[in-house]
Amino acid sequence: MAPIYVDETAGSDTTGKGTLEEPYQSLALALFNHGETTPFQIRKSPEAEYDEPTQSSLKKAKKNASGIEKKKKKQEELAEREAKEKSEEKDRKEKLLEESKKIVLHEDTSLAKATKAKIAHLKDFRSKRVRVFGWVHRLRNQKDIIFIVVRDGTGYLQTVLSGRVAQTYEALTLTIESSVEVVGTLQEVPEGKTAPGGHELVVDYWKVVGAAPGADDAFTNRLNEKSDPSIQADLRHLVLRGETASSVLRLRAYLLSAFRQALTSESLIEVTPPCLVQTQVEGGATLFKLDYYGQPAFLTQSSQLYLETCLPSLGDVFCVQESFRAENSHTRRHLSEFTHLEAELGFITFQDLMAHIEEIICKTVDILLSDQTSAAIIKQLNPNFQPLARPFLRLSYVEAIEWLNEHGIKHPAEDAEGNVIKDEQGQVQMVEHKVGDDIAEAAERQMTDIIGTPIFLHGFPAELKAFYMKKVPGSSGPAFTESCDLLMPNVGEIVGGSMRIADMEELLAAYKREGIDPEPYYWFTDQRKYGTCEHGGYGLGVERFLAWLANRYTVRECSLYPRWPGRATP
């Protein structure tokens, strides 16, 4: 008979087989598995020679083997008992489910008629009977009572099912995200207990409107907080049901309303420019081109040019419109499609423009904070939010270059073709900023975060800006523009604005300099021909502003269905 091997150092009682190549670690397990009549070879370590075990070690091993047998027997008995209990519990549940199918609920017509209401409006219905429709947001079984938190888009309501209404087949098989109708008496929660809105619905009748699946296809199996970002993007339609995502979008709605209120209070009129255009605003490289009945057209980069045409008839105007940029950018503040709040104002100076932007931003925030509901959402999403201090810091482009160099904030060196320069070790060469450089996003954000307050960065070089921007009057040397970016901590640029060229000859020269055919812009040029005026405007990225307001890491969280390079679904 072949011997069984035991190595007390290198062997294993988990994977060992008793062979020379895979020995056991303990003699006790070897005895238990192979019996006393088997020959054994044992050693203390791989460096020692195998030998027969001593009588004393065999005696001790026999005692330990007996313990292993008792433990195994106990485990088998326990497993058998648990299996029996599980079987009994399964039988009990199956019997309970079968019995529950016999229970059919009918609304008691002798009770007071229930008033259909949205959850947000329930406070006025306390002690009354109400009917609410919504989705099962949370579900908890506690003995013979079922607690369901129902969500209807306006708020959350805790409902309590007990007695017969908690014993139906629908109650015992209810799943998260099923849609339901619940009817009952609304009661204030007892002192010391909490519930959304400070009340709960004691249900006397309810039914499932649309059941959601359970098991492998259950909502929580498809999506949870730890899901990969790509999965969350694919399942954006389900992510929206979460408390954080829905709060961000609810705040977005309040934000747009507050913007409109602030702008109209400053006598601006809202207009709706087209999204299909045949002209560029921010440069041809970022245009989405399409065929429009046999002729080339683009998705708009900005509605600015159209807003300018409204000044002579409507006065100062604004729009809230989608804009599109074909930039292959994957940063946390870029989208291929974004909501663009833009405005144009006539008969103003550059200082008037910056003062107006500051006023609109601050007034919008004040409106949001003065409303109990929107203020509560801001507090929920951004607990440390503080109202804006005025006036905003104004920092010229040249001053910003000096500030960056003083604080040791550098940028990657580039060759004449714009390629990043690396050293022999492959490390990117970093150099100081100089006048004429386009301040990169990373450096801009670093500066803003260090300063920690809103910054109007103004006076950019003409070669870095769009063709329509007015140059600073009377300046000698390099040409700078009457342009500004409003920078916010944690986000960076949220507004870009400028004074526009008012002189027709200067505008025609700008077309020529940029290689733009003036013919498609005839209607824009006409604004300088038929009664020109000094005017300026700006564009604000709503998603960026919301990211700052709600303290979101990326603007993708601030769009209903965000679009970025490679993502156009769902």
Coordinates of C-alpha atoms in Angstrom, one line a residue:
M1 CA 0.0 0.0 0.0
A2 CA 1.4 3.4 -1.0
P3 CA 2.2 5.7 2.0
I4 CA 0.3 8.9 2.7
Y5 CA 2.6 12.0 3.1
V6 CA 2.3 14.8 5.7
D7 CA 4.5 17.9 5.6
E8 CA 3.7 20.0 8.7
T9 CA 5.1 23.2 7.1
A10 CA 4.6 23.1 3.4
G11 CA 1.6 20.8 3.2
S12 CA -2.1 21.8 3.0
D13 CA -5.2 20.4 4.6
T14 CA -7.3 22.3 2.1
T15 CA -5.7 21.2 -1.2
G16 CA -3.5 18.4 -0.1
K17 CA -4.1 14.9 -1.4
G18 CA -1.5 12.9 0.6
T19 CA 0.8 12.4 -2.3
L20 CA 4.5 13.2 -2.3
E21 CA 3.8 16.2 -4.6
E22 CA 0.7 17.4 -2.6
P23 CA 1.1 16.3 1.1
Y24 CA -1.3 17.0 3.9
Q25 CA -0.3 19.5 6.6
S26 CA -1.7 17.5 9.7
L27 CA -1.5 13.9 10.6
A28 CA -4.9 14.1 12.1
L29 CA -6.6 14.8 8.8
A30 CA -4.6 12.1 7.1
L31 CA -5.8 9.6 9.7
F32 CA -9.4 10.8 9.3
N33 CA -9.3 10.5 5.5
H34 CA -7.4 7.2 5.2
G35 CA -7.7 5.2 8.5
E36 CA -5.2 3.8 11.0
T37 CA -4.0 0.9 8.8
T38 CA -2.5 3.2 6.2
P39 CA 1.2 3.7 6.3
F40 CA 2.2 7.4 6.9
Q41 CA 5.3 9.4 6.2
I42 CA 5.7 12.7 8.0
R43 CA 8.3 15.5 8.2
K44 CA 8.5 18.9 10.0
S45 CA 9.6 20.9 6.9
P46 CA 10.6 20.5 3.3
E47 CA 14.3 20.5 4.4
A48 CA 13.8 17.4 6.6
E49 CA 13.5 13.8 5.5
Y50 CA 10.2 11.9 5.6
D51 CA 9.9 9.3 8.4
E52 CA 7.2 7.2 10.1
P53 CA 5.3 9.1 12.8
T54 CA 6.1 8.4 16.5
Q55 CA 3.6 6.6 18.7
S56 CA 3.0 9.7 20.7
S57 CA 2.2 11.8 17.6
L58 CA -0.1 9.0 16.3
K59 CA -1.9 9.0 19.6
K60 CA -2.4 12.7 19.5
A61 CA -3.4 12.6 15.8
K62 CA -6.1 9.9 16.6
K63 CA -7.6 12.1 19.3
N64 CA -7.7 15.1 16.9
A65 CA -9.1 12.9 14.1
S66 CA -11.9 11.9 16.4
G67 CA -12.6 15.7 16.9
I68 CA -12.7 16.2 13.2
E69 CA -15.2 13.4 12.8
K70 CA -17.4 14.8 15.6
K71 CA -17.2 18.3 14.0
K72 CA -18.0 16.9 10.6
K73 CA -21.0 15.0 11.9
K74 CA -22.2 18.1 13.7
Q75 CA -21.9 20.2 10.5
E76 CA -23.8 17.6 8.6
E77 CA -26.6 17.6 11.2
L78 CA -26.7 21.4 11.1
A79 CA -26.8 21.4 7.3
E80 CA -29.6 18.8 7.4
R81 CA -31.5 20.9 9.9
E82 CA -31.0 24.1 7.9
A83 CA -32.1 22.4 4.7
K84 CA -35.2 21.0 6.5
E85 CA -36.0 24.5 7.9
K86 CA -35.5 26.1 4.5
S87 CA -37.7 23.5 2.9
E88 CA -40.4 24.1 5.6
E89 CA -40.0 27.8 5.2
K90 CA -40.3 27.4 1.4
D91 CA -43.4 25.3 1.9
R92 CA -44.8 27.8 4.3
K93 CA -44.2 30.7 1.9
E94 CA -45.7 28.7 -1.0
K95 CA -48.7 27.9 1.1
L96 CA -49.0 31.5 2.2
L97 CA -48.8 32.7 -1.4
E98 CA -51.5 30.2 -2.5
E99 CA -53.7 31.4 0.4
S100 CA -53.0 35.1 -0.5
K101 CA -54.4 34.6 -4.0
K102 CA -57.8 34.1 -2.4
I103 CA -57.7 37.6 -0.9
V104 CA -59.3 40.1 -3.2
L105 CA -59.3 43.7 -2.2
H106 CA -62.3 46.0 -2.9
E107 CA -62.4 49.7 -2.1
D108 CA -64.9 50.3 0.8
T109 CA -67.5 52.6 -0.6
S110 CA -68.8 53.4 2.9
L111 CA -65.7 55.3 3.6
A112 CA -65.3 59.0 2.7
K113 CA -64.4 59.5 -1.0
A114 CA -60.7 59.7 -1.5
T115 CA -59.2 62.8 -3.2
K116 CA -56.7 62.3 -5.9
A117 CA -53.6 64.3 -5.1
K118 CA -49.9 64.7 -5.9
I119 CA -47.5 64.0 -3.0
A120 CA -46.2 67.5 -3.0
H121 CA -49.7 68.8 -2.2
L122 CA -50.6 66.4 0.6
K123 CA -50.0 68.6 3.6
D124 CA -53.5 70.1 3.3
F125 CA -55.1 66.7 3.3
R126 CA -54.0 65.4 6.7
S127 CA -56.6 63.4 8.6
K128 CA -58.4 63.0 5.2
R129 CA -58.7 60.1 2.8
V130 CA -56.5 60.5 -0.4
R131 CA -55.6 58.6 -3.5
V132 CA -52.0 58.7 -4.7
F133 CA -50.3 57.1 -7.8
G134 CA -46.6 56.5 -8.0
W135 CA -43.7 54.1 -8.1
V136 CA -42.3 51.9 -5.3
H137 CA -39.1 53.7 -4.3
R138 CA -38.3 51.7 -1.2
L139 CA -39.9 48.6 0.3
R140 CA -39.6 47.1 3.8
N141 CA -41.3 44.1 5.5
Q142 CA -41.6 44.2 9.2
K143 CA -43.5 41.2 10.7
D144 CA -47.0 41.6 9.4
I145 CA -46.6 45.2 8.3
I146 CA -45.3 46.5 4.9
F147 CA -43.7 50.0 4.6
I148 CA -43.7 51.3 1.1
V149 CA -42.1 54.7 0.1
V150 CA -44.0 55.8 -3.0
R151 CA -42.5 58.3 -5.4
D152 CA -44.6 60.3 -7.9
G153 CA -42.0 62.9 -9.2
T154 CA -43.2 65.6 -6.9
G155 CA -42.1 64.0 -3.7
Y156 CA -41.9 60.9 -1.5
L157 CA -44.7 59.4 0.7
Q158 CA -44.4 56.7 3.3
T159 CA -47.3 54.3 3.2
V160 CA -48.2 51.6 5.8
L161 CA -49.9 48.3 4.8
S162 CA -51.2 46.1 7.6
G163 CA -53.8 43.5 8.2
R164 CA -55.7 42.2 5.1
V165 CA -54.2 44.8 2.7
A166 CA -50.7 43.4 3.5
Q167 CA -51.7 39.8 2.9
T168 CA -52.6 39.8 -0.8
Y169 CA -50.6 38.1 -3.4
E170 CA -49.6 41.5 -4.8
A171 CA -48.3 42.6 -1.4
L172 CA -46.2 39.5 -0.8
T173 CA -44.7 39.7 -4.3
L174 CA -44.3 43.5 -4.6
T175 CA -41.0 44.7 -6.2
I176 CA -39.1 47.9 -6.3
E177 CA -40.1 50.3 -9.1
S178 CA -43.5 48.8 -9.6
S179 CA -46.2 51.4 -10.1
V180 CA -49.0 51.5 -7.7
E181 CA -52.3 53.1 -6.6
V182 CA -52.6 53.6 -2.8
V183 CA -55.7 54.9 -1.0
G184 CA -56.0 55.6 2.7
T185 CA -56.0 58.2 5.5
L186 CA -53.1 60.6 5.7
Q187 CA -51.8 60.9 9.3
E188 CA -49.1 62.9 10.9
V189 CA -46.3 60.7 12.1
P190 CA -46.1 60.1 15.9
E191 CA -43.7 62.3 17.9
G192 CA -40.1 61.0 17.7
K193 CA -40.6 59.3 14.3
T194 CA -39.8 60.7 10.9
A195 CA -41.2 60.3 7.4
P196 CA -41.0 62.4 4.2
G197 CA -43.3 65.4 4.6
G198 CA -43.9 64.6 8.3
H199 CA -46.9 62.3 7.5
E200 CA -47.7 58.8 6.3
L201 CA -50.6 57.1 4.5
V202 CA -52.4 54.3 6.4
V203 CA -53.6 52.3 3.5
D204 CA -57.1 50.8 3.3
Y205 CA -57.0 49.9 -0.4
W206 CA -54.3 49.6 -3.0
K207 CA -53.4 47.8 -6.2
V208 CA -50.4 47.3 -8.5
V209 CA -50.7 49.3 -11.7
G210 CA -47.6 48.0 -13.4
A211 CA -45.4 45.3 -11.8
A212 CA -41.6 45.5 -12.1
P213 CA -39.6 42.3 -12.4
G214 CA -37.8 40.6 -9.6
A215 CA -35.0 38.0 -9.4
D216 CA -32.2 38.4 -11.9
D217 CA -33.9 41.3 -13.7
A218 CA -34.8 43.2 -10.6
F219 CA -34.1 46.9 -10.7
T220 CA -31.3 46.7 -8.0
N221 CA -29.6 43.9 -9.9
R222 CA -29.4 46.0 -13.1
L223 CA -28.3 49.3 -11.5
N224 CA -26.8 50.5 -8.2
E225 CA -24.4 53.1 -6.9
K226 CA -21.3 51.0 -7.6
S227 CA -22.3 50.3 -11.2
D228 CA -19.6 51.1 -13.8
P229 CA -20.0 54.6 -15.4
S230 CA -20.5 53.1 -18.8
I231 CA -23.4 51.0 -17.4
Q232 CA -24.8 54.0 -15.7
A233 CA -24.6 55.9 -19.1
D234 CA -26.4 53.0 -20.9
L235 CA -29.1 52.9 -18.2
R236 CA -29.5 56.7 -17.8
H237 CA -33.2 56.2 -18.1
L238 CA -33.1 54.2 -14.8
V239 CA -30.4 56.4 -13.2
L240 CA -32.9 59.3 -13.4
R241 CA -35.1 57.5 -10.9
G242 CA -32.5 58.0 -8.2
E243 CA -32.9 60.7 -5.5
T244 CA -29.7 62.5 -6.5
A245 CA -30.2 62.5 -10.2
S246 CA -33.8 63.6 -9.9
S247 CA -32.9 66.4 -7.5
V248 CA -30.2 67.7 -9.9
L249 CA -32.8 67.8 -12.7
R250 CA -35.4 69.4 -10.5
L251 CA -32.9 72.1 -9.5
R252 CA -32.2 72.6 -13.2
A253 CA -35.9 73.4 -13.8
Y254 CA -35.9 75.9 -11.0
L255 CA -32.6 77.4 -12.3
L256 CA -34.0 78.0 -15.8
S257 CA -37.1 79.6 -14.3
A258 CA -35.0 81.8 -12.1
F259 CA -32.8 82.8 -15.0
R260 CA -35.9 83.8 -17.0
Q261 CA -37.2 85.8 -14.0
A262 CA -33.9 87.6 -13.6
L263 CA -33.6 88.4 -17.3
T264 CA -37.1 89.6 -17.8
S265 CA -36.8 91.8 -14.7
E266 CA -33.9 93.5 -16.6
S267 CA -36.3 94.1 -19.6
L268 CA -34.9 91.3 -21.8
I269 CA -37.3 89.5 -24.1
E270 CA -37.0 85.8 -24.8
V271 CA -36.7 84.7 -28.5
T272 CA -36.3 81.2 -30.1
P273 CA -33.6 81.2 -32.8
P274 CA -33.1 78.2 -35.2
C275 CA -30.9 75.3 -34.5
L276 CA -30.3 74.5 -38.2
V277 CA -28.0 77.2 -39.6
Q278 CA -25.6 77.9 -42.5
T279 CA -23.1 80.1 -40.7
Q280 CA -20.4 79.5 -38.1
V281 CA -19.8 81.5 -34.9
E282 CA -17.0 79.8 -33.0
G283 CA -14.9 78.3 -35.8
G284 CA -15.6 75.8 -38.6
A285 CA -13.6 72.9 -37.0
T286 CA -16.3 72.4 -34.4
L287 CA -19.3 72.3 -36.7
F288 CA -21.7 69.4 -37.0
K289 CA -22.4 69.3 -40.8
L290 CA -25.5 67.8 -42.4
D291 CA -27.3 67.7 -45.7
Y292 CA -30.3 70.0 -45.7
Y293 CA -32.4 69.3 -48.8
G294 CA -29.3 69.1 -51.0
Q295 CA -27.5 72.0 -49.5
P296 CA -25.0 72.1 -46.6
A297 CA -26.2 73.2 -43.2
F298 CA -24.9 72.9 -39.6
L299 CA -26.2 72.4 -36.1
T300 CA -25.8 75.8 -34.4
Q301 CA -22.7 76.5 -32.3
S302 CA -24.4 79.6 -30.9
S303 CA -27.5 81.7 -31.4
Q304 CA -25.6 85.0 -31.0
L305 CA -25.8 86.2 -34.6
Y306 CA -29.6 85.8 -34.7
L307 CA -30.0 87.5 -31.3
E308 CA -28.2 90.5 -32.7
T309 CA -30.7 90.9 -35.5
C310 CA -33.5 91.2 -32.8
L311 CA -32.0 94.3 -31.1
P312 CA -33.6 96.9 -33.5
S313 CA -37.1 95.5 -33.1
L314 CA -37.3 93.9 -29.7
G315 CA -34.5 95.6 -27.8
D316 CA -32.4 93.5 -25.4
V317 CA -33.1 89.8 -25.9
F318 CA -32.1 86.3 -24.7
C319 CA -32.7 82.7 -25.6
V320 CA -32.4 79.3 -23.9
Q321 CA -31.4 77.0 -26.8
E322 CA -29.3 73.9 -27.5
S323 CA -25.9 74.5 -29.0
F324 CA -23.6 71.9 -30.6
R325 CA -19.8 71.7 -30.6
A326 CA -18.0 68.9 -32.5
E327 CA -15.0 69.0 -30.2
N328 CA -13.4 65.6 -29.4
S329 CA -13.1 66.6 -25.8
H330 CA -13.8 64.2 -22.9
T331 CA -13.2 66.6 -20.0
R332 CA -15.7 66.8 -17.1
R333 CA -16.9 70.2 -18.3
H334 CA -17.5 69.5 -22.0
L335 CA -20.6 68.2 -23.8
S336 CA -21.2 67.8 -27.5
E337 CA -24.8 69.2 -27.0
F338 CA -25.4 71.7 -24.2
T339 CA -28.1 74.2 -23.1
H340 CA -26.9 77.6 -24.0
L341 CA -28.4 80.7 -22.3
E342 CA -27.4 83.6 -24.5
A343 CA -28.2 87.3 -24.4
E344 CA -27.5 90.4 -26.5
L345 CA -27.8 94.0 -25.3
G346 CA -27.7 97.3 -27.3
F347 CA -26.3 100.7 -26.5
I348 CA -23.9 99.4 -23.8
T349 CA -20.3 99.6 -22.9
F350 CA -17.9 96.8 -21.9
Q351 CA -18.2 97.7 -18.3
D352 CA -22.0 97.7 -18.6
L353 CA -21.8 94.2 -20.1
M354 CA -19.8 92.7 -17.1
A355 CA -22.0 94.5 -14.6
H356 CA -25.1 93.0 -16.3
I357 CA -23.7 89.5 -16.3
E358 CA -22.8 89.9 -12.6
E359 CA -26.3 91.2 -11.8
I360 CA -28.0 88.3 -13.6
I361 CA -25.9 85.6 -12.0
C362 CA -26.4 87.1 -8.5
K363 CA -30.1 87.8 -9.0
T364 CA -30.7 84.2 -10.2
V365 CA -29.0 82.7 -7.1
D366 CA -30.9 85.0 -4.9
I367 CA -34.2 83.9 -6.5
L368 CA -33.3 80.3 -6.0
L369 CA -32.3 80.8 -2.3
S370 CA -35.5 82.8 -1.6
D371 CA -37.6 79.9 -2.7
Q372 CA -38.1 77.3 0.0
T373 CA -38.1 74.3 -2.4
S374 CA -35.2 75.2 -4.5
A375 CA -33.2 76.3 -1.5
A376 CA -33.8 72.9 0.1
I377 CA -32.5 71.1 -3.0
I378 CA -29.3 73.2 -3.1
K379 CA -28.8 72.5 0.6
Q380 CA -29.3 68.8 0.0
L381 CA -26.9 68.6 -3.0
N382 CA -24.4 71.3 -1.9
P383 CA -24.5 71.7 2.0
N384 CA -21.6 74.2 2.0
F385 CA -23.1 76.5 -0.6
Q386 CA -22.7 80.2 0.2
P387 CA -24.4 83.2 -1.6
L388 CA -22.1 85.1 -4.0
A389 CA -20.1 88.1 -2.7
R390 CA -20.1 91.1 -4.9
P391 CA -18.4 92.7 -6.7
F392 CA -16.7 89.8 -8.6
L393 CA -12.9 90.0 -9.0
R394 CA -11.9 91.5 -12.4
L395 CA -8.6 90.2 -13.7
S396 CA -7.2 91.2 -17.1
Y397 CA -5.6 88.5 -19.4
V398 CA -2.2 90.1 -19.0
E399 CA -2.6 90.2 -15.2
A400 CA -3.6 86.5 -15.2
I401 CA -0.4 85.6 -17.2
E402 CA 1.6 87.3 -14.5
W403 CA -0.4 85.6 -11.7
L404 CA 0.2 82.2 -13.2
N405 CA 3.9 82.7 -13.5
E406 CA 4.2 84.2 -10.0
H407 CA 2.5 81.0 -8.6
G408 CA 4.5 78.6 -10.6
I409 CA 1.6 77.3 -12.7
K410 CA 3.1 76.2 -16.1
H411 CA 1.7 74.7 -19.3
P412 CA 3.0 72.1 -21.8
A413 CA 5.5 73.5 -24.4
E414 CA 4.3 73.2 -28.0
D415 CA 6.1 73.3 -31.4
A416 CA 5.1 75.4 -34.3
E417 CA 2.5 72.8 -35.4
G418 CA 0.9 72.8 -31.9
N419 CA 2.4 69.4 -30.9
V420 CA 3.4 68.9 -27.2
I421 CA 7.2 68.8 -26.8
K422 CA 8.7 66.0 -24.7
D423 CA 12.2 65.5 -23.4
E424 CA 14.4 62.4 -24.0
Q425 CA 12.7 60.5 -21.2
G426 CA 9.3 61.1 -22.7
Q427 CA 8.3 63.7 -20.0
V428 CA 6.2 66.7 -21.2
Q429 CA 8.2 69.9 -21.0
M430 CA 6.5 72.5 -18.9
V431 CA 7.1 76.2 -19.6
E432 CA 5.9 79.5 -18.1
H433 CA 3.0 81.4 -19.7
K434 CA 3.6 84.4 -21.9
V435 CA 1.3 87.0 -23.5
G436 CA -0.3 85.4 -26.6
D437 CA -0.7 82.0 -25.0
D438 CA -4.2 80.5 -24.8
I439 CA -4.6 79.8 -21.1
A440 CA -5.3 76.1 -20.8
E441 CA -8.3 74.7 -18.9
A442 CA -6.2 73.1 -16.2
A443 CA -4.2 76.3 -15.5
E444 CA -7.4 78.4 -15.6
R445 CA -9.2 76.1 -13.1
Q446 CA -6.1 75.9 -10.8
M447 CA -6.0 79.7 -10.6
T448 CA -9.7 79.9 -10.0
D449 CA -9.7 77.3 -7.2
I450 CA -6.7 79.0 -5.5
I451 CA -8.4 82.4 -5.6
G452 CA -11.7 80.8 -4.6
T453 CA -14.1 83.5 -5.8
P454 CA -15.8 84.3 -9.1
I455 CA -13.4 85.9 -11.6
F456 CA -14.0 88.1 -14.6
L457 CA -11.0 87.3 -16.8
H458 CA -11.1 89.9 -19.6
G459 CA -9.1 91.5 -22.4
F460 CA -8.0 88.5 -24.4
P461 CA -5.7 88.8 -27.5
A462 CA -7.6 89.2 -30.7
E463 CA -6.0 86.1 -32.4
L464 CA -7.4 83.9 -29.6
K465 CA -11.0 85.1 -30.0
A466 CA -13.8 84.9 -32.6
F467 CA -14.0 87.2 -35.6
Y468 CA -16.9 89.3 -34.4
M469 CA -15.3 90.5 -31.1
K470 CA -14.6 94.2 -30.8
K471 CA -10.9 95.3 -30.1
V472 CA -10.1 97.5 -27.2
P473 CA -10.3 101.1 -28.6
G474 CA -7.0 103.1 -28.9
S475 CA -4.7 100.3 -27.8
S476 CA -1.2 100.2 -29.3
G477 CA 0.9 97.1 -29.8
P478 CA -0.8 93.6 -29.8
A479 CA -4.6 93.8 -30.3
F480 CA -6.7 92.9 -27.3
T481 CA -10.5 92.5 -27.4
E482 CA -13.3 93.7 -25.1
S483 CA -14.1 90.1 -24.1
C484 CA -14.5 88.3 -20.8
D485 CA -14.9 84.9 -19.3
L486 CA -16.6 84.4 -16.0
L487 CA -14.8 81.7 -14.0
M488 CA -16.2 79.8 -11.0
P489 CA -14.3 77.7 -8.5
N490 CA -14.5 73.9 -9.1
V491 CA -15.9 74.4 -12.6
G492 CA -13.9 77.1 -14.5
E493 CA -15.5 79.1 -17.3
I494 CA -19.3 79.3 -17.2
V495 CA -19.9 82.5 -19.2
G496 CA -18.1 83.9 -22.2
G497 CA -19.0 87.4 -23.5
S498 CA -17.8 90.3 -25.5
M499 CA -18.6 93.6 -27.2
R500 CA -19.4 93.0 -30.8
I501 CA -17.9 94.8 -33.8
A502 CA -20.3 97.7 -34.6
D503 CA -18.6 99.1 -37.7
M504 CA -19.5 97.4 -41.0
E505 CA -16.0 98.0 -42.7
E506 CA -14.3 96.5 -39.6
L507 CA -16.6 93.5 -39.7
L508 CA -15.9 93.0 -43.5
A509 CA -12.2 93.1 -42.7
A510 CA -12.6 90.5 -40.0
Y511 CA -14.4 88.2 -42.5
K512 CA -11.4 88.6 -44.8
R513 CA -8.8 88.0 -42.1
E514 CA -10.5 84.8 -41.0
G515 CA -11.1 83.5 -44.6
I516 CA -14.9 83.7 -44.2
D517 CA -17.1 84.2 -47.2
P518 CA -19.3 87.2 -46.3
E519 CA -22.1 86.3 -48.6
P520 CA -24.0 83.8 -46.2
Y521 CA -23.6 86.5 -43.5
Y522 CA -25.4 89.3 -45.5
W523 CA -28.2 89.4 -42.9
F524 CA -25.8 89.7 -40.0
T525 CA -23.7 92.4 -41.8
D526 CA -26.9 94.4 -42.5
Q527 CA -27.2 95.1 -38.7
R528 CA -24.2 97.5 -39.2
K529 CA -25.7 98.9 -42.4
Y530 CA -29.1 99.9 -41.1
G531 CA -28.5 101.8 -38.0
T532 CA -25.6 100.3 -36.1
C533 CA -24.9 100.7 -32.4
E534 CA -22.4 99.6 -29.7
H535 CA -23.7 96.3 -28.4
G536 CA -22.5 93.2 -26.7
G537 CA -23.6 89.8 -25.4
Y538 CA -22.7 86.6 -23.7
G539 CA -23.4 82.8 -23.6
L540 CA -23.8 80.8 -20.4
G541 CA -23.5 77.1 -20.2
V542 CA -26.4 75.9 -18.1
E543 CA -24.9 72.5 -17.3
R544 CA -21.7 74.2 -16.1
F545 CA -23.6 76.7 -13.9
L546 CA -25.7 73.8 -12.5
A547 CA -22.5 71.8 -11.8
W548 CA -21.2 74.7 -9.8
L549 CA -24.5 75.3 -8.0
A550 CA -25.1 71.6 -7.1
N551 CA -21.4 70.7 -6.6
R552 CA -21.4 68.0 -9.2
Y553 CA -18.1 66.6 -10.4
T554 CA -19.1 66.6 -14.1
V555 CA -21.6 68.4 -16.3
R556 CA -22.8 65.0 -17.6
E557 CA -24.7 64.7 -14.3
C558 CA -26.5 68.0 -15.1
S559 CA -28.0 67.0 -18.5
L560 CA -31.1 64.9 -18.9
Y561 CA -29.4 62.7 -21.6
P562 CA -25.8 63.9 -22.0
R563 CA -24.0 63.7 -25.3
W564 CA -20.3 63.5 -25.6
P565 CA -17.9 62.1 -28.2
G566 CA -19.0 58.5 -28.8
R567 CA -22.2 58.8 -26.7
A568 CA -25.5 59.4 -28.4
T569 CA -27.6 56.8 -26.6
P570 CA -30.0 56.3 -25.0

